[in-house]
mmCIF file of C-alpha atoms and ligand atoms in Angstrom:
data_model
loop_
_atom_site.group_PDB
_atom_site.id
_atom_site.type_symbol
_atom_site.label_atom_id
_atom_site.label_comp_id
_atom_site.label_asym_id
_atom_site.label_seq_id
_atom_site.Cartn_x
_atom_site.Cartn_y
_atom_site.Cartn_z
ATOM 1 C CA UNK A 1 -26.834 3.385 19.317
ATOM 2 C CA UNK A 2 -25.248 1.846 16.200
ATOM 3 C CA UNK A 3 -25.321 2.064 12.479
ATOM 4 C CA UNK A 4 -23.493 4.492 10.194
ATOM 5 C CA UNK A 5 -20.024 4.551 8.763
ATOM 6 C CA UNK A 6 -16.932 3.884 10.793
ATOM 7 C CA UNK A 7 -13.730 5.341 9.434
ATOM 8 C CA UNK A 8 -10.666 3.529 10.873
ATOM 9 C CA UNK A 9 -7.121 4.962 10.520
ATOM 10 C CA UNK A 10 -4.422 2.318 10.477
ATOM 11 C CA UNK A 11 -0.819 1.608 10.028
ATOM 12 C CA UNK A 12 0.448 -1.910 9.582
ATOM 13 C CA UNK A 13 0.682 -4.884 12.030
ATOM 14 C CA UNK A 14 -0.974 -3.412 15.241
ATOM 15 C CA UNK A 15 -3.576 -1.406 13.432
ATOM 16 C CA UNK A 16 -4.464 -4.307 11.125
ATOM 17 C CA UNK A 17 -5.415 -6.414 14.217
ATOM 18 C CA UNK A 18 -8.119 -3.928 15.234
ATOM 19 C CA UNK A 19 -9.116 -3.396 11.656
ATOM 20 C CA UNK A 20 -9.722 -7.132 11.336
ATOM 21 C CA UNK A 21 -11.757 -7.043 14.588
ATOM 22 C CA UNK A 22 -13.841 -4.130 13.205
ATOM 23 C CA UNK A 23 -14.354 -6.029 9.931
ATOM 24 C CA UNK A 24 -15.888 -8.856 11.900
ATOM 25 C CA UNK A 25 -18.439 -6.772 13.822
ATOM 26 C CA UNK A 26 -19.546 -4.219 11.210
ATOM 27 C CA UNK A 27 -21.458 -4.711 7.940
ATOM 28 C CA UNK A 28 -19.006 -4.433 5.005
ATOM 29 C CA UNK A 29 -20.446 -1.069 3.851
ATOM 30 C CA UNK A 30 -20.148 0.475 7.270
ATOM 31 C CA UNK A 31 -16.307 0.349 7.566
ATOM 32 C CA UNK A 32 -13.769 2.385 5.569
ATOM 33 C CA UNK A 33 -10.079 1.603 6.459
ATOM 34 C CA UNK A 34 -7.631 4.398 5.670
ATOM 35 C CA UNK A 35 -4.141 3.049 5.340
ATOM 36 C CA UNK A 36 -0.849 4.812 5.887
ATOM 37 C CA UNK A 37 1.215 5.074 2.772
ATOM 38 C CA UNK A 38 4.145 6.979 4.290
ATOM 39 C CA UNK A 39 6.038 3.610 4.556
ATOM 40 C CA UNK A 40 5.619 2.990 0.828
ATOM 41 C CA UNK A 41 8.762 2.924 -1.310
ATOM 42 C CA UNK A 42 10.263 1.861 -4.592
ATOM 43 C CA UNK A 43 12.494 -1.177 -4.267
ATOM 44 C CA UNK A 44 13.850 -3.450 -6.955
ATOM 45 C CA UNK A 45 11.838 -1.333 -9.393
ATOM 46 C CA UNK A 46 8.624 -2.257 -7.601
ATOM 47 C CA UNK A 47 6.087 -0.131 -5.800
ATOM 48 C CA UNK A 48 5.821 -1.568 -2.255
ATOM 49 C CA UNK A 49 2.923 -0.559 -0.021
ATOM 50 C CA UNK A 50 3.567 -2.395 3.277
ATOM 51 C CA UNK A 51 0.605 -1.149 5.311
ATOM 52 C CA UNK A 52 -1.989 -1.567 2.566
ATOM 53 C CA UNK A 53 -0.673 -5.065 2.004
ATOM 54 C CA UNK A 54 -0.575 -5.885 5.752
ATOM 55 C CA UNK A 55 -4.141 -4.716 6.099
ATOM 56 C CA UNK A 56 -5.227 -6.649 2.898
ATOM 57 C CA UNK A 57 -3.628 -9.802 3.889
ATOM 58 C CA UNK A 58 -5.104 -9.615 7.495
ATOM 59 C CA UNK A 59 -8.598 -9.040 6.194
ATOM 60 C CA UNK A 60 -8.293 -11.723 3.547
ATOM 61 C CA UNK A 61 -6.976 -14.269 6.106
ATOM 62 C CA UNK A 62 -3.697 -14.531 4.096
ATOM 63 C CA UNK A 63 -1.490 -12.786 6.770
ATOM 64 C CA UNK A 64 1.592 -14.286 8.190
ATOM 65 C CA UNK A 65 0.959 -14.850 11.900
ATOM 66 C CA UNK A 66 4.640 -15.017 12.840
ATOM 67 C CA UNK A 67 5.997 -11.888 11.135
ATOM 68 C CA UNK A 68 2.686 -9.789 11.047
ATOM 69 C CA UNK A 69 3.762 -8.646 7.563
ATOM 70 C CA UNK A 70 3.868 -10.633 4.293
ATOM 71 C CA UNK A 71 1.892 -13.745 3.566
ATOM 72 C CA UNK A 72 1.356 -17.051 5.284
ATOM 73 C CA UNK A 73 2.535 -20.223 3.599
ATOM 74 C CA UNK A 74 5.179 -18.182 1.871
ATOM 75 C CA UNK A 75 8.106 -19.476 -0.077
ATOM 76 C CA UNK A 76 11.347 -17.567 -0.770
ATOM 77 C CA UNK A 77 12.784 -18.860 -4.070
ATOM 78 C CA UNK A 78 12.912 -15.314 -5.483
ATOM 79 C CA UNK A 79 14.839 -13.961 -2.514
ATOM 80 C CA UNK A 80 17.309 -16.874 -2.499
ATOM 81 C CA UNK A 81 17.905 -16.446 -6.245
ATOM 82 C CA UNK A 82 18.339 -12.733 -5.832
ATOM 83 C CA UNK A 83 20.761 -13.168 -2.988
ATOM 84 C CA UNK A 84 22.781 -15.730 -5.045
ATOM 85 C CA UNK A 85 23.167 -13.033 -7.750
ATOM 86 C CA UNK A 86 24.379 -10.495 -5.220
ATOM 87 C CA UNK A 87 21.077 -8.536 -5.324
ATOM 88 C CA UNK A 88 19.634 -6.496 -2.395
ATOM 89 C CA UNK A 89 18.066 -8.900 -0.019
ATOM 90 C CA UNK A 90 17.623 -6.837 3.161
ATOM 91 C CA UNK A 91 13.883 -6.260 2.380
ATOM 92 C CA UNK A 92 12.341 -9.718 2.233
ATOM 93 C CA UNK A 93 9.800 -10.193 -0.597
ATOM 94 C CA UNK A 94 8.235 -13.714 -0.548
ATOM 95 C CA UNK A 95 7.157 -15.334 -3.816
ATOM 96 C CA UNK A 96 3.458 -14.937 -3.302
ATOM 97 C CA UNK A 97 3.872 -11.374 -1.929
ATOM 98 C CA UNK A 98 6.025 -10.527 -4.938
ATOM 99 C CA UNK A 99 3.110 -11.098 -7.308
ATOM 100 C CA UNK A 100 1.233 -8.215 -5.550
ATOM 101 C CA UNK A 101 4.102 -5.784 -6.037
ATOM 102 C CA UNK A 102 4.670 -6.719 -9.653
ATOM 103 C CA UNK A 103 1.049 -6.403 -10.631
ATOM 104 C CA UNK A 104 0.552 -3.160 -8.594
ATOM 105 C CA UNK A 105 3.649 -1.618 -10.213
ATOM 106 C CA UNK A 106 2.413 -2.496 -13.705
ATOM 107 C CA UNK A 107 -0.988 -0.996 -13.078
ATOM 108 C CA UNK A 108 0.376 2.209 -11.495
ATOM 109 C CA UNK A 109 2.660 2.570 -14.509
ATOM 110 C CA UNK A 110 -0.324 2.195 -16.759
ATOM 111 C CA UNK A 111 -2.000 5.131 -15.004
ATOM 112 C CA UNK A 112 -4.305 3.570 -12.435
ATOM 113 C CA UNK A 113 -4.437 5.220 -9.000
ATOM 114 C CA UNK A 114 -3.272 3.397 -5.898
ATOM 115 C CA UNK A 115 -6.943 3.555 -4.719
ATOM 116 C CA UNK A 116 -8.074 1.764 -7.943
ATOM 117 C CA UNK A 117 -5.488 -0.909 -7.664
ATOM 118 C CA UNK A 118 -6.091 -1.512 -3.982
ATOM 119 C CA UNK A 119 -9.848 -1.794 -4.580
ATOM 120 C CA UNK A 120 -9.470 -4.299 -7.349
ATOM 121 C CA UNK A 121 -7.000 -6.450 -5.366
ATOM 122 C CA UNK A 122 -9.356 -6.385 -2.420
ATOM 123 C CA UNK A 123 -12.251 -7.598 -4.560
ATOM 124 C CA UNK A 124 -10.116 -10.333 -5.925
ATOM 125 C CA UNK A 125 -8.849 -11.411 -2.557
ATOM 126 C CA UNK A 126 -12.455 -11.468 -1.267
ATOM 127 C CA UNK A 127 -12.106 -8.588 1.190
ATOM 128 C CA UNK A 128 -15.401 -6.974 2.103
ATOM 129 C CA UNK A 129 -14.789 -3.596 3.710
ATOM 130 C CA UNK A 130 -12.978 -0.846 1.687
ATOM 131 C CA UNK A 131 -9.243 -0.281 2.321
ATOM 132 C CA UNK A 132 -8.097 3.027 0.829
ATOM 133 C CA UNK A 133 -4.697 4.829 0.920
ATOM 134 C CA UNK A 134 -4.745 8.130 2.782
ATOM 135 C CA UNK A 135 -3.772 9.762 -0.550
ATOM 136 C CA UNK A 136 -3.170 8.735 -4.147
ATOM 137 C CA UNK A 137 -0.231 11.139 -4.204
ATOM 138 C CA UNK A 138 3.322 10.351 -3.187
ATOM 139 C CA UNK A 139 4.029 11.027 0.455
ATOM 140 C CA UNK A 140 7.091 9.509 2.077
ATOM 141 C CA UNK A 141 8.125 9.314 5.699
ATOM 142 C CA UNK A 142 11.736 10.301 6.195
ATOM 143 C CA UNK A 143 13.668 10.165 9.420
ATOM 144 C CA UNK A 144 16.740 12.129 10.477
ATOM 145 C CA UNK A 145 19.269 9.950 12.376
ATOM 146 C CA UNK A 146 22.803 10.839 13.332
ATOM 147 C CA UNK A 147 24.451 11.047 9.877
ATOM 148 C CA UNK A 148 21.473 12.442 7.929
ATOM 149 C CA UNK A 149 18.040 11.730 6.544
ATOM 150 C CA UNK A 150 17.023 8.234 5.544
ATOM 151 C CA UNK A 151 13.920 6.588 3.982
ATOM 152 C CA UNK A 152 11.538 4.899 6.317
ATOM 153 C CA UNK A 153 12.270 1.346 5.214
ATOM 154 C CA UNK A 154 15.963 1.992 5.294
ATOM 155 C CA UNK A 155 15.704 2.872 8.957
ATOM 156 C CA UNK A 156 12.978 0.384 9.867
ATOM 157 C CA UNK A 157 14.089 -2.786 8.097
ATOM 158 C CA UNK A 158 17.640 -2.321 6.860
ATOM 159 C CA UNK A 159 18.834 -0.707 10.000
ATOM 160 C CA UNK A 160 16.310 -2.579 12.089
ATOM 161 C CA UNK A 161 15.122 0.653 13.785
ATOM 162 C CA UNK A 162 18.339 0.836 15.749
ATOM 163 C CA UNK A 163 19.483 4.495 15.102
ATOM 164 C CA UNK A 164 18.049 7.102 17.359
ATOM 165 C CA UNK A 165 15.498 9.295 15.604
ATOM 166 C CA UNK A 166 16.107 13.017 15.730
ATOM 167 C CA UNK A 167 13.388 14.315 13.493
ATOM 168 C CA UNK A 168 10.510 13.009 11.268
ATOM 169 C CA UNK A 169 9.435 14.557 8.023
ATOM 170 C CA UNK A 170 6.607 13.672 5.492
ATOM 171 C CA UNK A 171 8.129 14.323 2.119
ATOM 172 C CA UNK A 172 5.483 15.328 -0.359
ATOM 173 C CA UNK A 173 2.857 16.043 2.255
ATOM 174 C CA UNK A 174 2.358 19.693 1.328
ATOM 175 C CA UNK A 175 1.109 18.884 -2.165
ATOM 176 C CA UNK A 176 -0.752 15.611 -1.298
ATOM 177 C CA UNK A 177 -4.518 15.477 -1.658
ATOM 178 C CA UNK A 178 -6.571 13.420 0.661
ATOM 179 C CA UNK A 179 -8.146 10.313 -0.922
ATOM 180 C CA UNK A 180 -11.585 11.678 -2.050
ATOM 181 C CA UNK A 181 -13.738 8.924 -0.569
ATOM 182 C CA UNK A 182 -12.175 9.504 2.810
ATOM 183 C CA UNK A 183 -13.047 13.176 2.590
ATOM 184 C CA UNK A 184 -16.579 12.338 1.372
ATOM 185 C CA UNK A 185 -17.042 10.115 4.301
ATOM 186 C CA UNK A 186 -15.783 12.567 6.832
ATOM 187 C CA UNK A 187 -17.811 15.470 5.456
ATOM 188 C CA UNK A 188 -20.945 13.676 4.510
ATOM 189 C CA UNK A 189 -23.658 12.710 7.018
ATOM 190 C CA UNK A 190 -23.969 9.275 8.399
ATOM 191 C CA UNK A 191 -20.621 8.931 10.103
ATOM 192 C CA UNK A 192 -20.773 6.870 13.237
ATOM 193 C CA UNK A 193 -17.155 7.212 14.408
ATOM 194 C CA UNK A 194 -13.580 7.645 13.582
ATOM 195 C CA UNK A 195 -11.389 4.963 15.207
ATOM 196 C CA UNK A 196 -7.689 5.615 15.384
ATOM 197 C CA UNK A 197 -6.174 2.082 15.543
ATOM 198 C CA UNK A 198 -3.312 1.162 17.896
ATOM 199 C CA UNK A 199 -0.687 2.150 15.513
ATOM 200 C CA UNK A 200 2.506 4.249 16.000
ATOM 201 C CA UNK A 201 1.281 7.820 16.349
ATOM 202 C CA UNK A 202 4.424 9.257 14.702
ATOM 203 C CA UNK A 203 5.103 7.045 11.759
ATOM 204 C CA UNK A 204 1.751 5.298 11.082
ATOM 205 C CA UNK A 205 -0.990 7.779 12.086
ATOM 206 C CA UNK A 206 1.279 10.839 11.805
ATOM 207 C CA UNK A 207 1.616 10.603 7.934
ATOM 208 C CA UNK A 208 -2.215 10.205 7.647
ATOM 209 C CA UNK A 209 -2.876 13.368 9.709
ATOM 210 C CA UNK A 210 -0.161 15.137 7.739
ATOM 211 C CA UNK A 211 -2.198 14.986 4.512
ATOM 212 C CA UNK A 212 -3.502 18.596 4.123
ATOM 213 C CA UNK A 213 -7.127 18.823 5.156
ATOM 214 C CA UNK A 214 -7.478 15.356 6.729
ATOM 215 C CA UNK A 215 -6.801 16.289 10.367
ATOM 216 C CA UNK A 216 -9.173 19.219 10.065
ATOM 217 C CA UNK A 217 -11.922 17.079 8.418
ATOM 218 C CA UNK A 218 -11.579 14.459 11.221
ATOM 219 C CA UNK A 219 -11.683 17.158 13.939
ATOM 220 C CA UNK A 220 -14.857 18.644 12.354
ATOM 221 C CA UNK A 221 -16.507 15.437 11.197
ATOM 222 C CA UNK A 222 -19.267 15.717 13.846
ATOM 223 C CA UNK A 223 -18.816 12.101 14.981
ATOM 224 C CA UNK A 224 -16.854 10.819 17.977
ATOM 225 C CA UNK A 225 -13.124 10.264 17.408
ATOM 226 C CA UNK A 226 -11.656 7.567 19.561
ATOM 227 C CA UNK A 227 -8.171 6.120 19.622
ATOM 228 C CA UNK A 228 -6.791 2.862 21.035
ATOM 229 C CA UNK A 229 -3.457 3.284 22.714
ATOM 230 C CA UNK A 230 -0.529 1.303 21.081
ATOM 231 C CA UNK A 231 1.247 1.382 24.472
ATOM 232 C CA UNK A 232 0.657 -1.177 27.233
ATOM 233 C CA UNK A 233 2.548 -0.573 30.425
ATOM 234 C CA UNK A 234 5.160 1.625 28.883
ATOM 235 C CA UNK A 235 5.911 -0.727 26.015
ATOM 236 C CA UNK A 236 4.725 -1.023 22.438
ATOM 237 C CA UNK A 237 3.225 -4.481 21.684
ATOM 238 C CA UNK A 238 5.380 -4.609 18.514
ATOM 239 C CA UNK A 239 7.715 -2.157 16.832
ATOM 240 C CA UNK A 240 9.745 0.858 17.972
ATOM 241 C CA UNK A 241 6.971 3.119 19.219
ATOM 242 C CA UNK A 242 8.271 3.274 22.837
ATOM 243 C CA UNK A 243 11.851 3.702 21.794
ATOM 244 C CA UNK A 244 10.937 6.342 19.296
ATOM 245 C CA UNK A 245 8.856 8.366 21.870
ATOM 246 C CA UNK A 246 11.789 8.377 24.327
ATOM 247 C CA UNK A 247 14.137 9.516 21.535
ATOM 248 C CA UNK A 248 11.776 12.395 20.652
ATOM 249 C CA UNK A 249 11.743 13.483 24.202
ATOM 250 C CA UNK A 250 8.376 12.053 25.287
ATOM 251 C CA UNK A 251 7.553 9.542 28.034
ATOM 252 C CA UNK A 252 6.591 6.186 26.439
ATOM 253 C CA UNK A 253 3.126 6.140 27.939
ATOM 254 C CA UNK A 254 -0.503 6.005 26.888
ATOM 255 C CA UNK A 255 -1.013 9.488 28.217
ATOM 256 C CA UNK A 256 1.806 10.897 26.071
ATOM 257 C CA UNK A 257 0.163 9.275 22.925
ATOM 258 C CA UNK A 258 -3.172 10.941 23.842
ATOM 259 C CA UNK A 259 -1.398 14.313 24.322
ATOM 260 C CA UNK A 260 0.266 13.805 20.886
ATOM 261 C CA UNK A 261 -3.250 13.453 19.244
ATOM 262 C CA UNK A 262 -4.364 16.491 21.223
ATOM 263 C CA UNK A 263 -7.868 17.959 20.736
ATOM 264 C CA UNK A 264 -8.565 15.466 17.894
ATOM 265 C CA UNK A 265 -9.618 12.820 20.379
ATOM 266 C CA UNK A 266 -13.027 12.543 22.161
ATOM 267 C CA UNK A 267 -12.370 9.138 23.709
ATOM 268 C CA UNK A 268 -9.396 6.987 24.468
ATOM 269 C CA UNK A 269 -9.126 3.247 25.086
ATOM 270 C CA UNK A 270 -6.221 2.097 27.246
ATOM 271 C CA UNK A 271 -5.178 -1.158 28.686
ATOM 272 C CA UNK A 272 -6.169 -2.087 32.258
ATOM 273 C CA UNK A 273 -2.474 -1.700 33.349
ATOM 274 C CA UNK A 274 -2.451 1.992 32.187
ATOM 275 C CA UNK A 275 -5.669 3.127 33.969
ATOM 276 C CA UNK A 276 -3.704 5.259 36.466
ATOM 277 C CA UNK A 277 -1.371 6.653 33.773
ATOM 278 C CA UNK A 278 -4.302 8.387 31.961
ATOM 279 C CA UNK A 279 -6.238 9.492 35.074
ATOM 280 C CA UNK A 280 -5.346 13.205 34.537
ATOM 281 C CA UNK A 281 -6.452 13.463 30.900
ATOM 282 C CA UNK A 282 -9.493 15.499 29.952
ATOM 283 C CA UNK A 283 -10.919 12.736 27.794
ATOM 284 C CA UNK A 284 -13.527 10.010 28.066
ATOM 285 C CA UNK A 285 -11.347 7.056 29.048
ATOM 286 C CA UNK A 286 -12.277 3.395 28.508
ATOM 287 C CA UNK A 287 -10.173 0.804 30.307
ATOM 288 C CA UNK A 288 -10.096 -2.661 28.688
ATOM 289 C CA UNK A 289 -7.689 -5.433 27.788
ATOM 290 C CA UNK A 290 -5.939 -4.114 24.619
ATOM 291 C CA UNK A 291 -3.509 -6.964 23.898
ATOM 292 C CA UNK A 292 -4.808 -8.675 20.703
ATOM 293 C CA UNK A 293 -3.550 -12.205 20.424
ATOM 294 C CA UNK A 294 -6.597 -14.138 19.160
ATOM 295 C CA UNK A 295 -9.368 -13.273 16.789
ATOM 296 C CA UNK A 296 -11.617 -13.147 19.836
ATOM 297 C CA UNK A 297 -9.406 -10.444 21.361
ATOM 298 C CA UNK A 298 -9.565 -8.394 18.147
ATOM 299 C CA UNK A 299 -13.337 -8.625 17.903
ATOM 300 C CA UNK A 300 -13.646 -7.851 21.670
ATOM 301 C CA UNK A 301 -11.509 -4.728 21.400
ATOM 302 C CA UNK A 302 -13.502 -3.632 18.175
ATOM 303 C CA UNK A 303 -16.629 -3.851 20.223
ATOM 304 C CA UNK A 304 -15.130 -1.907 23.038
ATOM 305 C CA UNK A 305 -13.973 0.869 20.674
ATOM 306 C CA UNK A 306 -17.392 1.083 19.007
ATOM 307 C CA UNK A 307 -19.197 1.153 22.305
ATOM 308 C CA UNK A 308 -16.824 3.883 23.504
ATOM 309 C CA UNK A 309 -17.626 5.915 20.414
ATOM 310 C CA UNK A 310 -21.372 5.381 20.582
ATOM 311 C CA UNK A 311 -21.441 6.425 24.238
ATOM 312 C CA UNK A 312 -20.046 9.786 23.152
ATOM 313 C CA UNK A 313 -22.719 10.438 20.508
HETATM 314 N N1 LIG B 401 9.608 -5.915 7.759
HETATM 315 C C1 LIG B 401 10.762 -6.391 8.251
HETATM 316 O O1 LIG B 401 11.103 -6.206 9.357
HETATM 317 N N2 LIG B 401 11.595 -7.105 7.367
HETATM 318 C C2 LIG B 401 11.265 -7.322 6.032
HETATM 319 O O2 LIG B 401 12.107 -7.929 5.348
HETATM 320 C C3 LIG B 401 10.010 -6.895 5.545
HETATM 321 C C4 LIG B 401 9.607 -7.149 4.302
HETATM 322 C C5 LIG B 401 8.328 -6.739 3.986
HETATM 323 C C6 LIG B 401 7.830 -7.098 2.644
HETATM 324 C C7 LIG B 401 6.556 -6.634 2.261
HETATM 325 C C8 LIG B 401 5.739 -5.844 3.106
HETATM 326 O O3 LIG B 401 4.579 -5.513 2.775
HETATM 327 C C9 LIG B 401 6.184 -5.561 4.423
HETATM 328 C C10 LIG B 401 7.443 -6.005 4.816
HETATM 329 N N3 LIG B 401 8.016 -5.667 6.109
HETATM 330 C C11 LIG B 401 9.217 -6.115 6.453
HETATM 331 C C12 LIG B 401 7.161 -4.939 7.000
HETATM 332 C C13 LIG B 401 7.175 -3.468 6.805
HETATM 333 O O4 LIG B 401 8.190 -2.915 6.188
HETATM 334 C C14 LIG B 401 6.929 -2.714 8.130
HETATM 335 O O5 LIG B 401 6.354 -3.521 9.207
HETATM 336 C C15 LIG B 401 5.983 -1.608 7.979
HETATM 337 O O6 LIG B 401 6.316 -0.720 6.992
HETATM 338 C C16 LIG B 401 5.663 -0.912 9.293
HETATM 339 O O7 LIG B 401 4.372 -0.649 9.328
#
């Protein structure tokens, strides 16, 4: 069975790979990508939205294949000039990328919502499916490390995710309202599936589910909810997911990620190497290659995720 809207929850690099695959197999009006904005921050006077931009660049074919974030064919004159002046250069903003932050900041200051700015940028970059922030309100991921609380990008980029994480908080979550189109999609009829992309369950999907009402709306959406594990053989493909799980007292396994999502999930897609690891879970398990290197891999995994969801309808 196919047809109907697919809502995909995604963080940055890993999630964007599956989102790109989904965008290649679904009609543009049958995919709504919900981006994490917990990583967003204000830096050098600019509003930076890393996961929205990573998703946008990936779907526009403008992504940097080496870093996974930022733009391809980037130049760094701004950063070099900033460093020469003694400015903060730990968070690298390429020249082309910079234009996005400058224009977004202007528009947000003029009163547009992040959803409006993102939609217009998407149209101008030729992106078909909709990418929406999980909320238009301010929600910031904060991490407690030894020494106190720090902003997400301070931990992730400036300190290169080295400190051990003791606690995670989503500042502003209590008052954040879910992005209206996401709620309408989850509550309206015609939903085919919710796909949780292979993103970090704590810092990428966690903030999305922390927006009041969103987790509940997903749980009661009436369509299958499937997740793709971000862990392959006890390791994250990219980023500190495995390290973070260990620090938070969990095993760095696909099974532990599924337990983290709890009763939200109907189906779970894990890599072939993790088939035994998830054998005890009370979930419909699909075993498939989940490492996405080529576009073909992304498309293939998107098809697997959709088939897994459809089989649960
Ligand atoms: N990640 C880095 O590791 N170093 C950087 O200098 C960096 C700059 C950067 C600029 C724009 C942007 O949209 C993302 C950027 N990222 C950088 C990635 C980003 O901060 C993280 O990968 C995400 O927040 C995690 O999903």
